[in-house]
């Protein structure tokens, strides 16, 4: 446990440039705020990347040296290159952890890993969000207690178009009368995926201690223990088979 | 239960034209053999489609009037148009059932719904496959008993790169020493997905009674009960919210 | 589908005799109210049983002719004989459906099938409950829509001490700020189990149309398709084994 | 991670006294062999207990200072006192890890936590068992590779009467033609449960390196991170409720 966990925080970093309200809350960008609180954790080594960098900052090399990728995107999901999405997906299936934040529910990478619509109800207003811990045994909820509150947040409501999570971690209560599965995990290949709902750009959510704690816990939880590249091998038998009169004609190459 | 279930059997239909061995086993094509035994079931109304038809026979209209789609593909997964794959995926998420057969584990549509590699071990040889029923209570295994055997089949071996199934239905034993999760189900959106392993083109698998029985059972199991198009609505609150000084500036359109 | 589904509604039937408030709402007993609305469904054949009958009305014969058992108990869980609980459990594992209502979360039979604490938060007050449908594709939610409300109900809050459900069907929002997994399913052996939260004895919940609809839907969903008695057989090999010098000394009887 | 994990190996320890064949393989008892290889792991602190000790060696104090309990039992499941089973169950639900070995599938504690029959097929003969790793990303399979073989073992065959595992780890292939879910995990309350198939008393299975490795991995995986005692609290509202005219009559004590 002595080598640090390499976390890469990816931000869309566009709202901050266009909307003064967002810039006031996150002057260096949301990704820098997230990276900032993670950098206080001694076992994490944190870098950042964003949409308008070459290859969105997600080069093969950058991903190869990433243990856990955190993803915040919203207005520009469509601007993320399909080739980069596929590269990230491959790394998750090999073992890299992925933490998808808030509006990232509609990010190409999340939809690609879930296979479903990932749709939901939403409302930007004055709702309070109370996030209930339904998995008090889980490492992601360490130190969180029974629930915590975010004074004002965008509402997300059910039904949420996801496959049944492996583990349901949080359920949110909203003032306006809705509920939402706000924290959930899925194993995808050798990689662990965690979706965490809070974090609309017009609220100071990522400055809140409990939100920071959940995200730091999740980075540790999502740390890979293996890296297993995809393959689909032709395999020799381990037990004797009957003689094969047609052996010479059998394909030994290629599932496509 | 009186309106028939509309099943559409989709076949790649290329091996049959190129390989006389396959043509000898499936003279009208594998899809016609599968459609043929399904047509004997009085509650099913069966049609077929194949790769080299316009839009692969999977037009919007064809899919709109399909309850359950069966998919057999192998050598030409790459020739299936992405646009058609997306159309099928949308129909599954709305409610259409999908049964993926054998080498369809690598079909674009299956990979898109699973989000994972869908890779496996394989060997074309003289293995006997014994398929164990691990879900004797499940409608898909009705009439199947403890196990059944296929005298010769291609081997598929673990690990199989799928998300944890909602229900594991069959596990295969192979002469050469391997095992495989040969039948498994997943809910994806409002649609039911069943993967069923047997059916390599060079063996007469789809002429075997138990294989036919499983597939007919699965069609009934996968029948949709709803059709729910995707949406992601801005939703008004159901309980009173505090006054919203910024209401006029809030977006009410568009999660992308 | 022409033979009727035999539903047996089991009620504790004690509150109704002790508490005039409960008797005013459910003059014939809660079980009779539940049986009453189910009897309006032409495909159901409904009977009732209660705690103070011999063997609690759950004789071997009664259970053998029951397809789906509904269970409401609260103050007298401890008075249910362990032998009867074990008999019910065996029938569920063989295939009988079980619908556990409200305070039945602490019934011996539910705890025995779950293996967990089944504990929760609670408050009897003036909360409104809004029950969100998180599985709009599921037969149990047919006709229910996005959500429904119960004007006043006991609050149950998370964490709920259950194993991860196979399917999460409903999540409740309460005025007082809590959330709860209000509808959930589990396969146990060959039997289907559905837990449904609403129904505290001092509120007229079982007179409400949507609650009645959910319960009727659940009875149909839980209908058994098989009856598989428990066994643990010594099994002869299906493939040749090496010679067994110790064959005569091998036990062929008895896993205990 | 510097405090050691306290593992307690529980053995029935009766076969070893009655059957010279077993005594020859496990002269100090099976539990001592298992404890022996675990003691070589520097991060584990290992003790043992057995059936014929007072309270089966599972006193309140012993359990309170146990992180992970390993359980091997076979012929004498019925001799384990129900009170002790309940005590162990409570500790698992609070957070203690539990590893159930081989014939422990029929132990009272395993059946109590699963809620199902836990039945299976079996045959004591000359089968080779090949154990396939279907979860190569999982900490329990670290260092195990694609598969490993046990030269001779008792056969266990499907269907195995368990609830769908949270994670399926191993599937076994047997010479005689059967398959079995040989490694599986379940979260139960705050505790992690792992079932691992191999280990019949008349074969030297627990002397085999890969079996030892899996068990040591599992002890680390099952280590608790919390201890959460059961409770079912009456909870005050977190948001304003309408006035409650009947407040004085409301119960505030006791879900039973």
Coordinates of C-alpha atoms in Angstrom, one line a residue, chain B residues 33-143:
Chain B
X33 CA -33.8 -23.6 -39.5
X34 CA -34.4 -21.6 -36.3
X35 CA -37.5 -19.9 -37.8
X36 CA -38.7 -23.3 -38.9
X37 CA -38.8 -24.9 -35.4
X38 CA -40.2 -21.7 -33.9
X39 CA -43.0 -21.7 -36.4
X40 CA -44.3 -24.9 -35.0
X41 CA -45.2 -23.1 -31.7
X42 CA -48.8 -21.9 -32.1
X43 CA -48.3 -18.8 -30.0
X44 CA -45.4 -17.4 -32.1
X45 CA -45.5 -15.5 -35.4
X46 CA -42.1 -15.8 -37.0
X47 CA -40.2 -13.9 -39.7
X48 CA -36.6 -13.7 -40.8
X49 CA -34.0 -11.1 -41.9
X50 CA -30.4 -11.3 -42.8
X51 CA -27.2 -9.2 -43.3
X52 CA -27.3 -8.7 -47.0
X53 CA -30.8 -7.3 -47.1
X54 CA -31.2 -3.5 -47.3
X55 CA -30.7 -2.1 -43.8
X56 CA -29.9 -5.8 -42.9
X57 CA -33.7 -6.3 -42.9
X58 CA -33.8 -4.4 -39.7
X59 CA -35.8 -1.3 -40.8
X60 CA -37.5 0.9 -38.3
X61 CA -40.8 -0.7 -39.3
X62 CA -39.5 -4.2 -39.0
X63 CA -38.2 -3.5 -35.5
X64 CA -41.3 -1.7 -34.4
X65 CA -43.4 -4.8 -35.1
X66 CA -40.9 -7.2 -33.5
X67 CA -41.4 -8.4 -29.9
X68 CA -38.3 -10.6 -29.7
X69 CA -35.2 -10.5 -32.0
X70 CA -32.9 -13.5 -32.3
X71 CA -29.4 -12.8 -33.5
X72 CA -26.9 -15.2 -35.1
X73 CA -23.7 -13.7 -36.5
X74 CA -20.1 -14.7 -36.7
X75 CA -17.6 -13.8 -39.5
X76 CA -19.2 -10.5 -40.5
X77 CA -19.9 -8.6 -37.3
X78 CA -18.0 -5.7 -38.7
X79 CA -20.3 -5.4 -41.7
X80 CA -23.3 -4.6 -39.6
X81 CA -23.9 -0.8 -39.9
X82 CA -23.5 1.2 -36.7
X83 CA -26.7 3.0 -37.3
X84 CA -28.7 -0.2 -37.4
X85 CA -27.0 -1.4 -34.2
X86 CA -28.0 1.8 -32.5
X87 CA -31.6 1.3 -33.8
X88 CA -31.8 -2.2 -32.4
X89 CA -30.2 -1.1 -29.1
X90 CA -32.9 1.6 -28.7
X91 CA -35.6 -0.9 -29.3
X92 CA -34.2 -3.3 -26.7
X93 CA -34.0 -0.5 -24.2
X94 CA -37.7 0.4 -25.0
X95 CA -38.8 -3.2 -24.3
X96 CA -38.0 -5.5 -27.2
X97 CA -36.5 -8.9 -26.2
X98 CA -33.2 -10.0 -27.6
X99 CA -31.8 -13.5 -27.8
X100 CA -28.1 -13.6 -28.8
X101 CA -26.9 -17.0 -30.1
X102 CA -23.4 -18.5 -29.9
X103 CA -20.8 -16.4 -31.8
X104 CA -23.2 -13.4 -31.4
X105 CA -21.2 -12.9 -28.2
X106 CA -19.0 -10.7 -30.4
X107 CA -21.9 -9.0 -32.3
X108 CA -21.9 -5.2 -32.0
X109 CA -25.3 -5.2 -30.5
X110 CA -24.4 -7.6 -27.7
X111 CA -21.2 -5.7 -26.9
X112 CA -23.0 -2.4 -27.0
X113 CA -25.6 -3.7 -24.4
X114 CA -23.0 -5.4 -22.2
X115 CA -20.3 -2.6 -22.2
X116 CA -17.6 -5.2 -21.8
X117 CA -15.2 -7.2 -24.0
X118 CA -17.4 -10.3 -24.3
X119 CA -14.2 -12.3 -25.0
X120 CA -13.7 -16.0 -24.2
X121 CA -11.6 -19.0 -25.0
X122 CA -12.6 -21.2 -28.0
X123 CA -11.7 -24.3 -29.9
X124 CA -13.3 -26.0 -32.8
X125 CA -12.8 -29.7 -32.4
X126 CA -14.6 -32.8 -31.3
X127 CA -15.7 -31.7 -27.8
X128 CA -18.9 -33.0 -26.4
X129 CA -20.8 -30.3 -24.5
X130 CA -22.9 -31.1 -21.5
X131 CA -25.1 -28.2 -20.6
X132 CA -26.1 -28.1 -16.9
X133 CA -29.3 -26.4 -15.8
X134 CA -28.4 -24.3 -12.8
X135 CA -31.8 -22.5 -12.7
X136 CA -34.4 -25.3 -12.7
X137 CA -37.1 -22.9 -11.6
X138 CA -36.6 -20.6 -14.6
X139 CA -39.1 -20.4 -17.5
X140 CA -36.2 -20.7 -20.0
X141 CA -35.4 -24.2 -18.6
X142 CA -38.9 -25.6 -18.6
X143 CA -38.9 -29.2 -19.9

